[in-house]
Short mmCIF file of C-alpha atoms in Angstrom, two decimals:
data_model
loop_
_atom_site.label_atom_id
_atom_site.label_comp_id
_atom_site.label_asym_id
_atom_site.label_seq_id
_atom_site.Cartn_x
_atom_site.Cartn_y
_atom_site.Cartn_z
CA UNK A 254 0.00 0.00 0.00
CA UNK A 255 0.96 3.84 -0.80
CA UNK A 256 1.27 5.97 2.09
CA UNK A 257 -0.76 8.84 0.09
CA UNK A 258 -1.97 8.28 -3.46
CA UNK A 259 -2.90 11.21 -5.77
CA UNK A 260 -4.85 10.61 -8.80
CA UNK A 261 -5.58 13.43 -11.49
CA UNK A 262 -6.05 15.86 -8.68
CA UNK A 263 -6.97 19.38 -10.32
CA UNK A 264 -8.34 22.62 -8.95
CA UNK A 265 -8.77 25.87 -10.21
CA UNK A 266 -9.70 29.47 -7.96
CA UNK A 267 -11.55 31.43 -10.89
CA UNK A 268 -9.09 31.53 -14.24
CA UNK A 269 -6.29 30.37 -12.64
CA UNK A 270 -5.76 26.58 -12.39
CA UNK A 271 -3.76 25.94 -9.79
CA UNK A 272 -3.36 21.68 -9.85
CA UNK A 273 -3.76 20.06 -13.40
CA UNK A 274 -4.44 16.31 -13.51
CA UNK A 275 -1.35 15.61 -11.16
CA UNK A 276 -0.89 12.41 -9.85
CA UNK A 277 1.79 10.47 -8.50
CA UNK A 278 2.07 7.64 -5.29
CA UNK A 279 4.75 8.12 -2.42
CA UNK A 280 5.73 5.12 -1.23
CA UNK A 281 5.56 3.95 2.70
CA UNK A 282 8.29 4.71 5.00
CA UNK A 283 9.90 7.09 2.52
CA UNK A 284 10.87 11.30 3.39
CA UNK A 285 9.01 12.56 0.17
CA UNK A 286 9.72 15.38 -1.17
CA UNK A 287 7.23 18.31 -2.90
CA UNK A 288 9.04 20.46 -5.19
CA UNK A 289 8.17 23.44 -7.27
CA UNK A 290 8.68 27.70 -7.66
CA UNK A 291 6.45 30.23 -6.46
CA UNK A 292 2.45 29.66 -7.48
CA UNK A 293 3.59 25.63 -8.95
CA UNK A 294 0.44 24.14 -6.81
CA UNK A 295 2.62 22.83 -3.78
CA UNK A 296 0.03 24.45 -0.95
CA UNK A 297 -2.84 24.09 -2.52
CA UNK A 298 -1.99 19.84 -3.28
CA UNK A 299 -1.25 19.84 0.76
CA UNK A 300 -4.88 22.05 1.66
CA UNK A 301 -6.58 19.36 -0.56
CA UNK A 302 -4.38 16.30 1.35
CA UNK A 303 -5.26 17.93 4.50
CA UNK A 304 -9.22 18.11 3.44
CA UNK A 305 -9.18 22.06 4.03
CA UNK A 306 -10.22 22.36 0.47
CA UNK A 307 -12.18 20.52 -2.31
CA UNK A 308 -10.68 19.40 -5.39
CA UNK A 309 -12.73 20.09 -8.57
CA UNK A 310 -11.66 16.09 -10.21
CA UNK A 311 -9.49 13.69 -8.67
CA UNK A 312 -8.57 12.02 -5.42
CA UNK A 313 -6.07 11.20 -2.89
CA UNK A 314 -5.99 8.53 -0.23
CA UNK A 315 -3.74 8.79 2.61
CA UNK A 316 -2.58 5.39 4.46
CA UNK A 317 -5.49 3.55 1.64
CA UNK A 318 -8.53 6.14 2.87
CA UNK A 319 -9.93 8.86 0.86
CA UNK A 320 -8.83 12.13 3.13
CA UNK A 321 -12.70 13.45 2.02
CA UNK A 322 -13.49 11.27 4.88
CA UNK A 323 -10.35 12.64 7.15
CA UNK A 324 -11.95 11.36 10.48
CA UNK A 325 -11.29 7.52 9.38
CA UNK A 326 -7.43 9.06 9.41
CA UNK A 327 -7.61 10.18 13.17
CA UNK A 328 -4.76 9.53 14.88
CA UNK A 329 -3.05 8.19 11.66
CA UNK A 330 -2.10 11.70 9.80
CA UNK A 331 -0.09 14.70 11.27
CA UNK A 332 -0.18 18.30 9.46
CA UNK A 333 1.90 21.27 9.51
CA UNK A 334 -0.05 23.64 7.38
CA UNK A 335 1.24 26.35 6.18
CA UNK A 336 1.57 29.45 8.80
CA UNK A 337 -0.32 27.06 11.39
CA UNK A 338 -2.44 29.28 13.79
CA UNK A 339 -2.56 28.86 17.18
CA UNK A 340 -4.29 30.91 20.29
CA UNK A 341 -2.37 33.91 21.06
CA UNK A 342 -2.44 33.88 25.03
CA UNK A 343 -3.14 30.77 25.79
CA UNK A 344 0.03 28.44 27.13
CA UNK A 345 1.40 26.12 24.35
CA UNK A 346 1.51 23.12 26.74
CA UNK A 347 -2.21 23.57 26.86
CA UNK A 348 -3.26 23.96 23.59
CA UNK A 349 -1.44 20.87 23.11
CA UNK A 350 -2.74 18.86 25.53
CA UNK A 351 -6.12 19.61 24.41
CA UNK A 352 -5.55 18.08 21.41
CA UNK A 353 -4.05 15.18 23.37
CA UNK A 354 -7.39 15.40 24.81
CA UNK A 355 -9.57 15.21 21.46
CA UNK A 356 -7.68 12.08 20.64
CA UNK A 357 -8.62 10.21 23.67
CA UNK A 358 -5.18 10.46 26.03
CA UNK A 359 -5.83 11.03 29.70
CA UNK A 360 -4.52 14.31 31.39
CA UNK A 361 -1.68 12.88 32.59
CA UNK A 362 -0.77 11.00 29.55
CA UNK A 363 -1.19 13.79 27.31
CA UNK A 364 1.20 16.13 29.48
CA UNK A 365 3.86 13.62 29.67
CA UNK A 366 3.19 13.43 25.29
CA UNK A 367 3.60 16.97 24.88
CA UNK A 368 6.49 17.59 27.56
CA UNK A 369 8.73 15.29 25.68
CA UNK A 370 7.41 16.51 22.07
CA UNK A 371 8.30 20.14 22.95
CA UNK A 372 11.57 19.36 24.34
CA UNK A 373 12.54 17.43 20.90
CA UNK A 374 11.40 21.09 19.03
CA UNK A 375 13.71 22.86 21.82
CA UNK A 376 10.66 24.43 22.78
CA UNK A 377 10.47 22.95 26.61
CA UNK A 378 11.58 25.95 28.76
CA UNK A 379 8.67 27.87 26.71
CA UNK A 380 6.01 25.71 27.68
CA UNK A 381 3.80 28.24 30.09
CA UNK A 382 4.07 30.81 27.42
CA UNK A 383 1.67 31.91 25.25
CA UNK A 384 2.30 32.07 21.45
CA UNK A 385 2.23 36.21 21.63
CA UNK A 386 5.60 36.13 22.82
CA UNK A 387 7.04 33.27 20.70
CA UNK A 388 9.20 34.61 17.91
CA UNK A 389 8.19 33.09 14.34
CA UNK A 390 10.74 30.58 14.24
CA UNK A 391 9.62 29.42 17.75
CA UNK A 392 5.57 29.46 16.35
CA UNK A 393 7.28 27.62 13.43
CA UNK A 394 8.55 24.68 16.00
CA UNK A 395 5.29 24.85 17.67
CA UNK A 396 3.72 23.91 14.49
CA UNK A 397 6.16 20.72 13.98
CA UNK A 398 5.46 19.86 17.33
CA UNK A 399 1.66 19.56 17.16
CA UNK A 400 2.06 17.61 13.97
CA UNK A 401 4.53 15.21 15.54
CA UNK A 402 2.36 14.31 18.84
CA UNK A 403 1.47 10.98 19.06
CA UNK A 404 2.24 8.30 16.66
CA UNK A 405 0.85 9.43 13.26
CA UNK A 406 1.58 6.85 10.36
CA UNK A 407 1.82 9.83 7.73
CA UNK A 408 2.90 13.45 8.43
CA UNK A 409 2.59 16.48 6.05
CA UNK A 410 4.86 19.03 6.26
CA UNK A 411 4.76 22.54 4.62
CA UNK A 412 7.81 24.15 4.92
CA UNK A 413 8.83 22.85 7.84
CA UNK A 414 12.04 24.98 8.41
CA UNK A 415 11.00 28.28 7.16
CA UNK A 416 11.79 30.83 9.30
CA UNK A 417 14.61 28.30 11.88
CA UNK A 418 17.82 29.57 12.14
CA UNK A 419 20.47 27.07 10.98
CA UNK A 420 20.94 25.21 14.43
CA UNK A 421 17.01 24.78 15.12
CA UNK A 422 16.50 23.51 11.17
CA UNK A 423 19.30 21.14 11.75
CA UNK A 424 17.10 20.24 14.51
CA UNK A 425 14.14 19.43 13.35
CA UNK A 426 15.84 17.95 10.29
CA UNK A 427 17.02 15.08 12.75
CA UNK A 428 14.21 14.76 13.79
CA UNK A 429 12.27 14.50 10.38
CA UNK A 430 15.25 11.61 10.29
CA UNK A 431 14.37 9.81 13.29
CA UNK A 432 10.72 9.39 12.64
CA UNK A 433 11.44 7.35 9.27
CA UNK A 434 11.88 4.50 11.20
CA UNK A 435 7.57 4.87 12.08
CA UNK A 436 6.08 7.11 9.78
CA UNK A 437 5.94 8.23 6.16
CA UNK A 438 6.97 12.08 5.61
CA UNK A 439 6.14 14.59 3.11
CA UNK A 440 7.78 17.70 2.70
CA UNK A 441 7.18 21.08 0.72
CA UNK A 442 9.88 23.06 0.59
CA UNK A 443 11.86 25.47 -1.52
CA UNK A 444 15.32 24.64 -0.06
CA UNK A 445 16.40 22.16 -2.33
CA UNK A 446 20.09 21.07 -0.92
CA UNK A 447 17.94 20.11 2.27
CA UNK A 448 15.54 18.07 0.23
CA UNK A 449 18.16 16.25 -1.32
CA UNK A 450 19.90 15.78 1.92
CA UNK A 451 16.81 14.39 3.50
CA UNK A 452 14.58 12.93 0.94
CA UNK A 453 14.40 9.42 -1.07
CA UNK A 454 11.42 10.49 -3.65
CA UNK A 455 10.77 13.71 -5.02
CA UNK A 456 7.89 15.01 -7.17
CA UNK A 457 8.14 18.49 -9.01
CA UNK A 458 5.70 20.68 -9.79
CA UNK A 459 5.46 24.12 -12.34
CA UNK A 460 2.58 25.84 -12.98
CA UNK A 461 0.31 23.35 -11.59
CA UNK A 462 1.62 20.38 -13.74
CA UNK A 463 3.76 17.26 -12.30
CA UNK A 464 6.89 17.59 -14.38
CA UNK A 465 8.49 14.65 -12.86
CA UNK A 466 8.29 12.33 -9.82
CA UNK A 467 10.64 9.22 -8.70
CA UNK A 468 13.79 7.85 -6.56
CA UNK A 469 15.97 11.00 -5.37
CA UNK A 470 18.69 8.85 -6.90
CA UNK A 471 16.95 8.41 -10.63
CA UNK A 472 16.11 12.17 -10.16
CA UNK A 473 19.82 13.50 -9.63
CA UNK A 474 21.40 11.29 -12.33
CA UNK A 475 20.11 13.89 -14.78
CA UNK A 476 21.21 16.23 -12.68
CA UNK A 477 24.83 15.25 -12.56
CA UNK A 478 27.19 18.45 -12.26
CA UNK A 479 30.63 18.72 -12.61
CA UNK A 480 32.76 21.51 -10.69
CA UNK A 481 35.92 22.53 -12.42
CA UNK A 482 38.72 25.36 -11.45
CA UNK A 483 40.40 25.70 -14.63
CA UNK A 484 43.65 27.10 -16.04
CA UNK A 485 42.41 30.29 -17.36
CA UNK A 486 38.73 31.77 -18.13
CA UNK A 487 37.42 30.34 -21.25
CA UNK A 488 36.66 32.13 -24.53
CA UNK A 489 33.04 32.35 -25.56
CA UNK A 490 34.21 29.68 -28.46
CA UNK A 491 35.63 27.52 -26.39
CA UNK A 492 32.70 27.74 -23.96
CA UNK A 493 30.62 26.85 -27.60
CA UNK A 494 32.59 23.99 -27.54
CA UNK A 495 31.82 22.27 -24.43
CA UNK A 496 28.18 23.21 -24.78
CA UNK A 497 28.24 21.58 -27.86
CA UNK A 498 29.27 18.44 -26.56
CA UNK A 499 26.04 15.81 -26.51
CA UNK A 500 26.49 15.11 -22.89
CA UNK A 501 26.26 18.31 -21.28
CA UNK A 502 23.04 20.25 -20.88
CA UNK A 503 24.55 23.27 -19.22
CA UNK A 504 27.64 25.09 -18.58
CA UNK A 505 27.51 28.46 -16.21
CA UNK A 506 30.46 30.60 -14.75
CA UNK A 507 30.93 30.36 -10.95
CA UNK A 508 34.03 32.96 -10.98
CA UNK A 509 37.80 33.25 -12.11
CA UNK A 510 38.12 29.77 -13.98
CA UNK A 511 35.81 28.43 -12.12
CA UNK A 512 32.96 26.46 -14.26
CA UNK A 513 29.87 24.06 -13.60
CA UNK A 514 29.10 21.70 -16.34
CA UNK A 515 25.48 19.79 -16.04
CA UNK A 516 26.12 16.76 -17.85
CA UNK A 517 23.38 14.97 -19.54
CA UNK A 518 23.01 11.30 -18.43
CA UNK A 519 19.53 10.65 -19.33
CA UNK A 520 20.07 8.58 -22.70
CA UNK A 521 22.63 5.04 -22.07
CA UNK A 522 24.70 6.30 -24.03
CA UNK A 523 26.82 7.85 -21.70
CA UNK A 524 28.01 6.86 -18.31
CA UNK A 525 29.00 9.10 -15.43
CA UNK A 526 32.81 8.42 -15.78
CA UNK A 527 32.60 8.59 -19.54
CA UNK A 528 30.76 12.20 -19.44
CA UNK A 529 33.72 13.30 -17.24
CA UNK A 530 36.31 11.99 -19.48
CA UNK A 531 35.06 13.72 -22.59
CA UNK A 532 34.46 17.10 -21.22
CA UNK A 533 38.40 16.70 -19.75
CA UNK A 534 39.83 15.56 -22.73
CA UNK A 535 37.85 18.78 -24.47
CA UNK A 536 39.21 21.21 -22.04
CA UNK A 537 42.72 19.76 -22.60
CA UNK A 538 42.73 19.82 -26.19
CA UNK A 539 41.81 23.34 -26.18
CA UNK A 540 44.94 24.14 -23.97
CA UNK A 541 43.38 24.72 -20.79
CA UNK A 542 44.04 22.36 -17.55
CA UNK A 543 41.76 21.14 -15.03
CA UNK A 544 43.64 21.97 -11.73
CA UNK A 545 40.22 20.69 -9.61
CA UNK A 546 37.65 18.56 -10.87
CA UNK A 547 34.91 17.84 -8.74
CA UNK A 548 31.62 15.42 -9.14
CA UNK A 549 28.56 15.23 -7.79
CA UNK A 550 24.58 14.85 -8.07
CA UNK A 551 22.46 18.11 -8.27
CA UNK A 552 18.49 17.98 -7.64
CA UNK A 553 18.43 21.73 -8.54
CA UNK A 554 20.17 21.46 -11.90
CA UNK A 555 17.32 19.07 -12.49
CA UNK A 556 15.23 21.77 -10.96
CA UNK A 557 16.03 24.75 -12.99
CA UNK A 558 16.30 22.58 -16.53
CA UNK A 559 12.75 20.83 -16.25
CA UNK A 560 10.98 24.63 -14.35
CA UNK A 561 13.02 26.61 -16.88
CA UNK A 562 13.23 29.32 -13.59
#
């Protein structure tokens, strides 16, 4: 069984279509991925997972149940919305306890819960405060936290490190890490080195259309990139020629002799160390030495070819 299922999910607010027949599966006990620019759909696919809106044709099922009937899912599915709200003077220990409380927990069981979930969020000397006086990255962690109570089989998360500084996102990407072992996780985000870094699957969205969707691994391999510091700065001929060259897709300047080359590994015709030998033996022909060559797998080359952005 899929952990969530969409099937030719689209949706449209007035002239603007927002989702187009997308549809793609994300495997169980996978960190998923949900990729895409500015206004590609990523929200509105999550408001429509979460049951906070309607989709004009198509479904998706989370953990095998259609989320139009979310309360079959209780218990089962955690959400971070987007900019989660929360009661401004209320302690954040007791707003989540009460939702301890909806689910069934006793008092004391839902205290000792939400103790030990706000303390994983670095949020456990706050707990008597309300969320007036959290700063946004602290509302952010609240958000995480409430989505992480209990044991949920499938958790949603929309951009869950906006707004963390770079210790706290570390944070709650180990965390994200630890609850693999239990749960399936989705992820929007637009920070894409820490959705390769955490992610298996991806899908990618533009304009409301899935452009692509699979392993992170069959994902990057078109989106090999090759780092080179270089001899001297290369002439706009000689920069012809390595464009030129059938297995690269893209070369762009990244300073004095420095160069990135996306090679093109998509056909099997070429292989990884065969694309790197042909672009050296290029350079070297031309007169210009390699004096560092680095290798390694890009999701957002893939990004920017298949969004164009």
């Amino acid at each position: 069984m899929k952990a969530l299922r969409v099937s030719g999910v689209t949706k449209s607010f007035g002239r603007i279509k927002a989702l187009d027949d997308v549809s793609f599966d994300v495997p169980s006990q996978s960190i998923f991925g949900l990729l895409g620019p500015n206004g590609a759909g990523k929200t509105t696919l999550f408001s429509i997972a979460a049951d906070f809106i309607k989709p004009d044709a198509g479904s998706i099922e989370a953990l095998g149940t259609d989320v139009r009937q979310l309360s079959r899912l209780h218990g089962r599915l955690g959400i971070l919305p987007q900019d989660a709200l929360f009661q401004p003077n209320v302690p954040i220990i007791e707003q989540l306890v009460f939702f301890r409380l909806l689910d069934g927990r006793t008092r004391g069981v839902a205290e000792q819960e939400v103790a030990h979930t706000l303390e994983k969020v670095g949020l456990g000397e706050y707990h008597k405060r309300g969320v007036h006086s959290l700063s946004h990255g602290m509302v952010q962690r609240l958000g995480i936290a409430q989505a992480f109570l209990g044991e949920p089989e499938l958790i949603l998360l929309d951009e869950p490190t906006s707004g963390l500084d770079p210790q706290n996102a570390r944070q709650i990407r180990d965390l994200i890490r630890d609850l693999r072992t239990r749960a399936t996780i989705v992820i929007s985000s637009h920070n894409l080195m820490e959705v390769q870094d955490l992610c298996d699957h991806v899908a990618i969205l533009d304009e409301g259309k899935l452009v692509t969707a699979g392993s992170m691994a069959d994902i990057t391999r078109s989106g090999r990139e090759l780092d080179l510091q270089l001899s001297r700065d290369l002439t706009d001929a000689e920069r012809g020629t390595i464009e030129a060259l059938e297995i690269v897709s893209g070369l762009r300047g990244a300073g004095p002799g420095r160069y990135t080359v996306s090679l093109n590994l998509t056909g099997e015709a070429a292989s990884s160390d065969e694309a790197v030998k042909t672009v050296l033996r290029t350079l070297l022909d031309m007169d210009v030495t390699p004096r560092r060559v680095s290798e390694g797998n890009s999701l957002e080359a893939h990004f920017l070819k298949l969004t164009a952005k």
